[in-house]
mmCIF file of C-alpha atoms in Angstrom:
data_model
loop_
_atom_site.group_PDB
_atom_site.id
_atom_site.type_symbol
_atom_site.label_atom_id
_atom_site.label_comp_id
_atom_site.label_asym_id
_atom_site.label_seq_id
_atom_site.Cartn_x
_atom_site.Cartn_y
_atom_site.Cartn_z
ATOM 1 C CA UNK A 1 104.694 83.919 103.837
ATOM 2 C CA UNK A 2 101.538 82.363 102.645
ATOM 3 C CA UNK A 3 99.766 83.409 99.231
ATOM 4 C CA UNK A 4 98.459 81.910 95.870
ATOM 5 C CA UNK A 5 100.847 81.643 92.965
ATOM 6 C CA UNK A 6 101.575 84.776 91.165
ATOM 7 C CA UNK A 7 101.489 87.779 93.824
ATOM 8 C CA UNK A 8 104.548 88.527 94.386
ATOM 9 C CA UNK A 9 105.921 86.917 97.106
ATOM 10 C CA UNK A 10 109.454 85.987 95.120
ATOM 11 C CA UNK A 11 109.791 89.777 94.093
ATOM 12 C CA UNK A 12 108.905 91.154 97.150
ATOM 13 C CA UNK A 13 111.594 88.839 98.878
ATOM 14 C CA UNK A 14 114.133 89.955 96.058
ATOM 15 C CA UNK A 15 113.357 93.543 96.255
ATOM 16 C CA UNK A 16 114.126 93.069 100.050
ATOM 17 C CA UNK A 17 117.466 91.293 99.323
ATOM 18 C CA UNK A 18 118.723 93.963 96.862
ATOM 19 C CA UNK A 19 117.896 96.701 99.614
ATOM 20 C CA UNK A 20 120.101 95.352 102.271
ATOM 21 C CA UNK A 21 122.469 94.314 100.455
ATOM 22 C CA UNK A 22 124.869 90.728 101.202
ATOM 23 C CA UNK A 23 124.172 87.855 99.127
ATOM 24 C CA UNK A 24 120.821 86.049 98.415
ATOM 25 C CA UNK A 25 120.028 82.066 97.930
ATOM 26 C CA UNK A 26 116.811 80.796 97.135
ATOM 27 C CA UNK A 27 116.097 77.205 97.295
ATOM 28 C CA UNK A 28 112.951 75.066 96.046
ATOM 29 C CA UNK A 29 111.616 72.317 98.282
ATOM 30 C CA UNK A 30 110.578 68.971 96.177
ATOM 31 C CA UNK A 31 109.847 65.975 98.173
ATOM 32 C CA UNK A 32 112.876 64.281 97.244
ATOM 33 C CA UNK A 33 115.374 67.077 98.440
ATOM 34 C CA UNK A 34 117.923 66.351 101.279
ATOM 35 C CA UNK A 35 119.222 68.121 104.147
ATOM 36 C CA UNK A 36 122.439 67.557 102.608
ATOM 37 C CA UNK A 37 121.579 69.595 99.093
ATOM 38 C CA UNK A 38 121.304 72.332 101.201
ATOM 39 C CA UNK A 39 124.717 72.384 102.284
ATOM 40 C CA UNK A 40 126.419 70.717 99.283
ATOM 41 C CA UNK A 41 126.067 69.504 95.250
ATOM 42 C CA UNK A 42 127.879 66.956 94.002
ATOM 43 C CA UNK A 43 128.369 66.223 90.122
ATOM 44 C CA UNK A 44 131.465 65.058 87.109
ATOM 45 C CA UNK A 45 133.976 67.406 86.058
ATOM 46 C CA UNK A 46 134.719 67.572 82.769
ATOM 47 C CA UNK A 47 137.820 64.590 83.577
ATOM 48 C CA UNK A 48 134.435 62.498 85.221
ATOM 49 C CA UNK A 49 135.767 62.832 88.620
ATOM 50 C CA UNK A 50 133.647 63.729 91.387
ATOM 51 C CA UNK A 51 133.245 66.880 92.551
ATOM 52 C CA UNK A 52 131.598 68.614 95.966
ATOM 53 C CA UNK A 53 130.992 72.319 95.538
ATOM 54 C CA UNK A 54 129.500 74.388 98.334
ATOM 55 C CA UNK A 55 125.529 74.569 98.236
ATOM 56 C CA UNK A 56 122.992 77.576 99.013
ATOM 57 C CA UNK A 57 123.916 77.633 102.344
ATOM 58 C CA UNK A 58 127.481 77.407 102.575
ATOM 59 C CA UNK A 59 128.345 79.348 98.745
ATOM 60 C CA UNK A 60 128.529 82.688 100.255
ATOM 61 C CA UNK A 61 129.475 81.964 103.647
ATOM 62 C CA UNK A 62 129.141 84.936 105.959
ATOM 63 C CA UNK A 63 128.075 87.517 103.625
ATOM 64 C CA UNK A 64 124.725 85.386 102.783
ATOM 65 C CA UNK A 65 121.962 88.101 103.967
ATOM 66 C CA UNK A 66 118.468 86.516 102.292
ATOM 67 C CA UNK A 67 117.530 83.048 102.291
ATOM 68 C CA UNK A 68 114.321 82.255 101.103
ATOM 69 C CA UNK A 69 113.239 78.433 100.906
ATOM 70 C CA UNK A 70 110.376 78.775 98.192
ATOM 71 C CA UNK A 71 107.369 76.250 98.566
ATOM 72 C CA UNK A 72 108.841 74.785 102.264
ATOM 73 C CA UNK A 73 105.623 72.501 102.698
ATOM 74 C CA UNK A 74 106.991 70.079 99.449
ATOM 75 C CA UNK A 75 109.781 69.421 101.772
ATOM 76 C CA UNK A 76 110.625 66.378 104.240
ATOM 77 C CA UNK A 77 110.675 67.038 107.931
ATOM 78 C CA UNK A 78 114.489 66.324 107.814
ATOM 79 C CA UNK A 79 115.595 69.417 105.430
ATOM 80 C CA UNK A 80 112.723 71.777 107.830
ATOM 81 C CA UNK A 81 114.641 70.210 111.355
ATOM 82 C CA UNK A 82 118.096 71.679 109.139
ATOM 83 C CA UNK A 83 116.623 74.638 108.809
ATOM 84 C CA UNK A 84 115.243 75.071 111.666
ATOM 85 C CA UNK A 85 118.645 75.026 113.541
ATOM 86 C CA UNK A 86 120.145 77.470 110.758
ATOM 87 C CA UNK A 87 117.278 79.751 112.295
ATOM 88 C CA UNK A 88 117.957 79.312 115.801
ATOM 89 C CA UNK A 89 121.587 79.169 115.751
ATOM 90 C CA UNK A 90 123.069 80.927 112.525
ATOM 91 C CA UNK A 91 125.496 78.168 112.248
ATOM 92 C CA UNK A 92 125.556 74.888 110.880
ATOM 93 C CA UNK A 93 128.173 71.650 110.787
ATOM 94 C CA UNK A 94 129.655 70.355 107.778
ATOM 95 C CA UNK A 95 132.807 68.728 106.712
ATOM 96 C CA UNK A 96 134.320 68.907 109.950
ATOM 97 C CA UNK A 97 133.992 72.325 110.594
ATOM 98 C CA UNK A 98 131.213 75.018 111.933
ATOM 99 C CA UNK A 99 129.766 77.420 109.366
ATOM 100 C CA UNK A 100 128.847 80.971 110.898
ATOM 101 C CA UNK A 101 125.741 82.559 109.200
ATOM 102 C CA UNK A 102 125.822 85.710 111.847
ATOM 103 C CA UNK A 103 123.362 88.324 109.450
ATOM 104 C CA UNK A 104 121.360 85.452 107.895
ATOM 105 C CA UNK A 105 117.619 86.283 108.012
ATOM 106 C CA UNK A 106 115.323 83.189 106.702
ATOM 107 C CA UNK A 107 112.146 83.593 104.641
ATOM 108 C CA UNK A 108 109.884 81.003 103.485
ATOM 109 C CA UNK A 109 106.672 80.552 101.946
ATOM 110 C CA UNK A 110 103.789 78.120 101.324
ATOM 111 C CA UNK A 111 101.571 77.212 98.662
ATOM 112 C CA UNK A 112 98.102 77.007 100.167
ATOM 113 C CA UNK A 113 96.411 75.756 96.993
ATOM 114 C CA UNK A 114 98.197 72.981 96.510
ATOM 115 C CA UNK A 115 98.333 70.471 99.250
ATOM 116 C CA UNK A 116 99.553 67.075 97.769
ATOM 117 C CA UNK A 117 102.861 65.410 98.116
ATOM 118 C CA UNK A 118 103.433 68.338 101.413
ATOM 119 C CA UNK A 119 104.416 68.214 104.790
ATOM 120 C CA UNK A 120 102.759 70.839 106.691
ATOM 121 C CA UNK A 121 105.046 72.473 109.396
ATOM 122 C CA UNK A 122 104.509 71.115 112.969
ATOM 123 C CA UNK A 123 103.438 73.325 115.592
ATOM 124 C CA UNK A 124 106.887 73.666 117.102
ATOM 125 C CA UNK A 125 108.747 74.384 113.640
ATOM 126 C CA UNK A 126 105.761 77.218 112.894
ATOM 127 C CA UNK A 127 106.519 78.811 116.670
ATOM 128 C CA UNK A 128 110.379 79.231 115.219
ATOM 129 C CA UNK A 129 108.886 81.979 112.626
ATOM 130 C CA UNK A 130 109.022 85.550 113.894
ATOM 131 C CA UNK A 131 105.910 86.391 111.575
ATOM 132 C CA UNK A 132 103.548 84.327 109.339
ATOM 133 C CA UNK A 133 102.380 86.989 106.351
ATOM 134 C CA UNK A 134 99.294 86.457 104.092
ATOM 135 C CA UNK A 135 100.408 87.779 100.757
ATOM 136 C CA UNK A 136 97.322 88.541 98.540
ATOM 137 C CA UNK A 137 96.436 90.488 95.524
ATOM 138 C CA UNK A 138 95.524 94.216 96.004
ATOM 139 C CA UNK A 139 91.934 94.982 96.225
ATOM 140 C CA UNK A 140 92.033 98.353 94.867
ATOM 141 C CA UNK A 141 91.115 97.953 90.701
ATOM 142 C CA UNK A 142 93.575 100.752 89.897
ATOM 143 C CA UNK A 143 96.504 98.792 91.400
ATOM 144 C CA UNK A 144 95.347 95.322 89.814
ATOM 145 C CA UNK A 145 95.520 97.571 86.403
ATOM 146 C CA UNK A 146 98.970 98.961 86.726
ATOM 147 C CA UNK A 147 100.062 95.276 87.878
ATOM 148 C CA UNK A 148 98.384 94.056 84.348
ATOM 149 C CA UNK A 149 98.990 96.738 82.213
ATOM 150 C CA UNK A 150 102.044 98.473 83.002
ATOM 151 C CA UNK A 151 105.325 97.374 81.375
ATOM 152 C CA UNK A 152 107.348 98.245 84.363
ATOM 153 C CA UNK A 153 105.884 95.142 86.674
ATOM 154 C CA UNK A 154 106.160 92.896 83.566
ATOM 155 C CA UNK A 155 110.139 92.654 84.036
ATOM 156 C CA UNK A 156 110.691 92.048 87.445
ATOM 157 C CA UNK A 157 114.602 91.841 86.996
ATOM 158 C CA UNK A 158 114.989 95.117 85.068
ATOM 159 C CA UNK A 159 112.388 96.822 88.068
ATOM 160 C CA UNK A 160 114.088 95.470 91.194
ATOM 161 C CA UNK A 161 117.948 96.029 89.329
ATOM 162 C CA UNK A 162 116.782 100.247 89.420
ATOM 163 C CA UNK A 163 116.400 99.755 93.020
ATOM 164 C CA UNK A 164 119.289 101.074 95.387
ATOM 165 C CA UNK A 165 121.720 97.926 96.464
ATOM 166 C CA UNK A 166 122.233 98.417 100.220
ATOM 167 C CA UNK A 167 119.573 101.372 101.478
ATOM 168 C CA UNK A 168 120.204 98.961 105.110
ATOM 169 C CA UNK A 169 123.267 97.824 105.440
ATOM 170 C CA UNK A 170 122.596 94.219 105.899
ATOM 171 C CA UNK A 171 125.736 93.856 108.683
ATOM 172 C CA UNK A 172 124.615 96.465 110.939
ATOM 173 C CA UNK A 173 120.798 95.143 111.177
ATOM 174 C CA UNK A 174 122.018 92.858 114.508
ATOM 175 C CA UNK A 175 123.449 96.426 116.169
ATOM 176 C CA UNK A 176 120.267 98.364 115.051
ATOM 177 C CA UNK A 177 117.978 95.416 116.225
ATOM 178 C CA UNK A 178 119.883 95.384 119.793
ATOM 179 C CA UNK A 179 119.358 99.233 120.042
ATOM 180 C CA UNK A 180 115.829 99.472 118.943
ATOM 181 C CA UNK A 181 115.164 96.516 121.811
ATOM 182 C CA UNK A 182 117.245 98.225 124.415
ATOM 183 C CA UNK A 183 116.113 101.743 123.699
ATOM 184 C CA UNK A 184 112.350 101.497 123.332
ATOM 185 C CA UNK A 185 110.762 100.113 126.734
ATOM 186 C CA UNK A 186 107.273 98.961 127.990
ATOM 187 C CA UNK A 187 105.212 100.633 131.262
ATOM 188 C CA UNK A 188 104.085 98.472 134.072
ATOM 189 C CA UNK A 189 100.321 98.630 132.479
ATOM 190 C CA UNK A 190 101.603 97.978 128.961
ATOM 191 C CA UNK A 191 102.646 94.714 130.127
ATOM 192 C CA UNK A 192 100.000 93.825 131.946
ATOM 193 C CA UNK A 193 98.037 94.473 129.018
ATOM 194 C CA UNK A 194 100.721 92.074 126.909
ATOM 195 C CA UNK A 195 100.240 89.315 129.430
ATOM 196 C CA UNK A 196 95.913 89.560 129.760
ATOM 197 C CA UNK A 197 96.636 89.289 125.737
ATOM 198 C CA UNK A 198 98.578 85.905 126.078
ATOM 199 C CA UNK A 199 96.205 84.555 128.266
ATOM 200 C CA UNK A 200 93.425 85.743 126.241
ATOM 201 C CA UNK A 201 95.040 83.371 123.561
ATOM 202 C CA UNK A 202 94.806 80.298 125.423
ATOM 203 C CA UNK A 203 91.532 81.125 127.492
ATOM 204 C CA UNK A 204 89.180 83.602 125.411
ATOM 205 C CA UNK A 205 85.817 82.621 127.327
ATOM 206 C CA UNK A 206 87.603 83.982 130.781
ATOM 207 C CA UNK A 207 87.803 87.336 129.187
ATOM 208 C CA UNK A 208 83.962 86.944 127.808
ATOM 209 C CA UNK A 209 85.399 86.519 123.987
ATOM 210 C CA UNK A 210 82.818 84.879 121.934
ATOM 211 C CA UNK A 211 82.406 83.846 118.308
ATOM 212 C CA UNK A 212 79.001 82.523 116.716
ATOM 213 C CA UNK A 213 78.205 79.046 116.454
ATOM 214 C CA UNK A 214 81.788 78.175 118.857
ATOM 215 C CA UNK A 215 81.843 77.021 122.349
ATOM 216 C CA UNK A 216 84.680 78.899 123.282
ATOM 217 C CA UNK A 217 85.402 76.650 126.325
ATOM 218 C CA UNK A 218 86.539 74.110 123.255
ATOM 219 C CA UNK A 219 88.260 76.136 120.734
ATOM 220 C CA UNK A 220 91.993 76.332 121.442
ATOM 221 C CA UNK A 221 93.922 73.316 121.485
ATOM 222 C CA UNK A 222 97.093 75.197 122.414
ATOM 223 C CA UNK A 223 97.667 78.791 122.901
ATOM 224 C CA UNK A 224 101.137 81.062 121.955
ATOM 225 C CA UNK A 225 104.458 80.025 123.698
ATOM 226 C CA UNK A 226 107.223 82.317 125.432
ATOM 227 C CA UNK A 227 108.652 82.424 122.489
ATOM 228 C CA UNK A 228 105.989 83.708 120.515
ATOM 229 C CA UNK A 229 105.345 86.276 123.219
ATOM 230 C CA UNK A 230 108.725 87.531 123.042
ATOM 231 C CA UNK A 231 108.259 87.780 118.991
ATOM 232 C CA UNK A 232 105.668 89.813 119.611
ATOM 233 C CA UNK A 233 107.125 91.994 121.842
ATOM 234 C CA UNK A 234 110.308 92.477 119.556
ATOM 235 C CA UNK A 235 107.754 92.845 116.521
ATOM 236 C CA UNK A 236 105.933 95.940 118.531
ATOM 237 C CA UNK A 237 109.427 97.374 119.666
ATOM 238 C CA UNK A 238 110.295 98.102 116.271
ATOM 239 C CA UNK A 239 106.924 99.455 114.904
ATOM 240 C CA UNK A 240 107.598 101.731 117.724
ATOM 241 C CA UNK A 241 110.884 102.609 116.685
ATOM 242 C CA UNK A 242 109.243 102.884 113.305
ATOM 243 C CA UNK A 243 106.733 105.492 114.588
ATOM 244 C CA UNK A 244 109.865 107.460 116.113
ATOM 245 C CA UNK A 245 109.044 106.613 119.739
ATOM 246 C CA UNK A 246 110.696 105.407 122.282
ATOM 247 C CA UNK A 247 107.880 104.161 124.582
ATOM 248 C CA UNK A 248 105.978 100.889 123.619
ATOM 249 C CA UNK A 249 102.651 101.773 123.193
ATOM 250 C CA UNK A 250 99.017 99.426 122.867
ATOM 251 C CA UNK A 251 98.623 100.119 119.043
ATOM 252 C CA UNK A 252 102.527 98.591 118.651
ATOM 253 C CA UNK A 253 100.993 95.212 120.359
ATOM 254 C CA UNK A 254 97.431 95.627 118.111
ATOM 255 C CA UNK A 255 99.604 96.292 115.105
ATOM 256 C CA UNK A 256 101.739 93.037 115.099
ATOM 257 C CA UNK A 257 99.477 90.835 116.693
ATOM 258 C CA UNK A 258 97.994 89.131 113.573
ATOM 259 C CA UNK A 259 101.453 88.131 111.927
ATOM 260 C CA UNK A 260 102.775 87.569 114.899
ATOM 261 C CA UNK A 261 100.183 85.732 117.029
ATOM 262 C CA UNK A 262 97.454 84.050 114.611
ATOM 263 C CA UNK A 263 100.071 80.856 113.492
ATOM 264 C CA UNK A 264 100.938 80.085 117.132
ATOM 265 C CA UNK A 265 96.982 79.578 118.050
ATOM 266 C CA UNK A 266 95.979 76.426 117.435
ATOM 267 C CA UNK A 267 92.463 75.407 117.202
ATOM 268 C CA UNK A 268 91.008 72.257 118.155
ATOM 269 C CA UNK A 269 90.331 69.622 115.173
ATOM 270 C CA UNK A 270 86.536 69.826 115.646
ATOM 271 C CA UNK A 271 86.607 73.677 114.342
ATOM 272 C CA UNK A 272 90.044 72.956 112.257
ATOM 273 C CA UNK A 273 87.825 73.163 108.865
ATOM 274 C CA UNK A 274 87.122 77.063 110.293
ATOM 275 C CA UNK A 275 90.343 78.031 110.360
ATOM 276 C CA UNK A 276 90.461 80.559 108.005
ATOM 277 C CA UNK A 277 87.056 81.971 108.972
ATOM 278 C CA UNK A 278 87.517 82.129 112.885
ATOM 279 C CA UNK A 279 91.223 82.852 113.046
ATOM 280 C CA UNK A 280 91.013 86.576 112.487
ATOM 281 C CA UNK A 281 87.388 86.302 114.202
ATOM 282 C CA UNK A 282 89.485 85.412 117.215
ATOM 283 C CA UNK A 283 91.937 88.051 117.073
ATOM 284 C CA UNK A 284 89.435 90.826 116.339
ATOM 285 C CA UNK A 285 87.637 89.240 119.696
ATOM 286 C CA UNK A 286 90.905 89.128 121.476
ATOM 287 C CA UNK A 287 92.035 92.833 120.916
ATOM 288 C CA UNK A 288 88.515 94.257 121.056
ATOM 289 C CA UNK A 289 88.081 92.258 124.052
ATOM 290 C CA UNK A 290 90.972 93.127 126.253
ATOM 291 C CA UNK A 291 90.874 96.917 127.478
ATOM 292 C CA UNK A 292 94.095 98.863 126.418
ATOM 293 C CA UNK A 293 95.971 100.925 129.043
#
């Protein structure tokens, strides 16, 4: 998740936490944190012996259901390369022994205002994200009012405590997740149309895409992976399943392509400074562009 300070981003992650249920660990990322604090603390007893006591990762062992690694860019490339294989693999190694994370799901966000002392996320550690989310504050005055002005949003731990503990039953999201994938499957045109919009993201001037003041023949530096194809396809599955259907449908692949999609399009360094301009330029070109089934 990416968003300025203040909108939510830490109560929205919380509020998702208390809904399915399992344990929750939150972590900060300051440029002097190890891979290790992750996975252990050490400190004095009250004797002045040394202790090691579990850390975030390893406290609640397989019941942890939310992990969310606040500010992720104010950490080293060694703590994101941990993290990365707690992502991949739901396991880790440590003192000896292999750790099982098996209903884990991993949430991080970035500060985009403040870019000193960071390390932004290499293209292959961004690909590893299902979905990149722009958090931002409501538009609409009335909300921005009730937000201000209302008492309930002012305590956010008395407002997400009256929410329901476990409405999702955090241990049986892998079985849903398998169903919903197995259940709800694409037509022969639907992916064709998923594969003219990969290619579309590496190639947008074969598919007569075009953006002012860009020569599209030099705009993307790299275009989405498998990987972030296969996101996508996962991320449409569900909005389908979400719609109550069981056949994938065009607006599925429109309605997840942003989050999905617009972090795995890279843009070459010349028009870098325009990312935040032409990035959803391109993607409105890309799925106005390409004719839906």
């Amino acid at each position: 998740m990416e968003g300025n300070v203040g909108v939510g981003k830490t109560t929205l992650l919380r509020a998702i936490a208390q809904g399915l249920g399992g344990d929750y660990q939150r972590i900060e990322g300051t440029i002097d944190l190890m891979p290790a604090d992750l996975i252990y603390y050490t400190y004095l007893d009250n004797k002045g012996k040394p202790q090691v006591d579990p850390g975030p990762l390893l406290k609640q062992g397989e019941s942890l259901a939310t992990f969310f690694f606040n500010e992720i860019n104010r950490a080293r490339p060694q703590v994101h390369s941990l993290l990365l294989r707690v992502m991949a693999e739901r396991s880790i190694s440590a003192f000896n022994q292999e750790y099982h994370f098996p209903h884990i799901q991993v949430f991080a966000d970035r500060n985009r205002i403040e870019r000193e002392e960071t390390f932004e996320l290499p293209a292959a550690a961004r690909d590893r994200f299902m979905m990149e989310i722009n958090i931002d504050m409501p538009a609409d005055d009335g909300l921005l009012k009730e937000l201000i002005f209302n008492s309930r949003f002012h305590d956010m731990d008395s407002l997400i405590a009256d929410m329901d503990t476990g409405k999702i039953a955090y241990y049986q999201l892998n079985e849903l997740a398998q169903q919903i994938q197995q259940t709800i499957q694409p037509s022969a045109l639907l992916k064709n149309y998923a594969l003219d919009l990969w290619k579309a993201s590496k190639f947008p001037q074969k598919y007569g895409i075009k953006l002012a003041d860009v020569e599209m023949d030099q705009l993307i530096m790299s275009g989405a992976s498998p990987r972030g194809m296969s996101f996508l396809i996962r991320a449409a599955k569900v909005n389908a399943w979400l719609e109550n259907r069981e056949t994938l449908l065009p607006e599925d692949l429109q309605a997840v392509f942003q989050v999905t999609m617009a972090h795995r399009i890279f843009l070459n360094p010349i028009y870098s400074y325009r990312q935040e301009q032409l990035m959803p330029e391109l993607i409105t070109g890309i799925l106005e562009g390409i004719a839906a089934p």
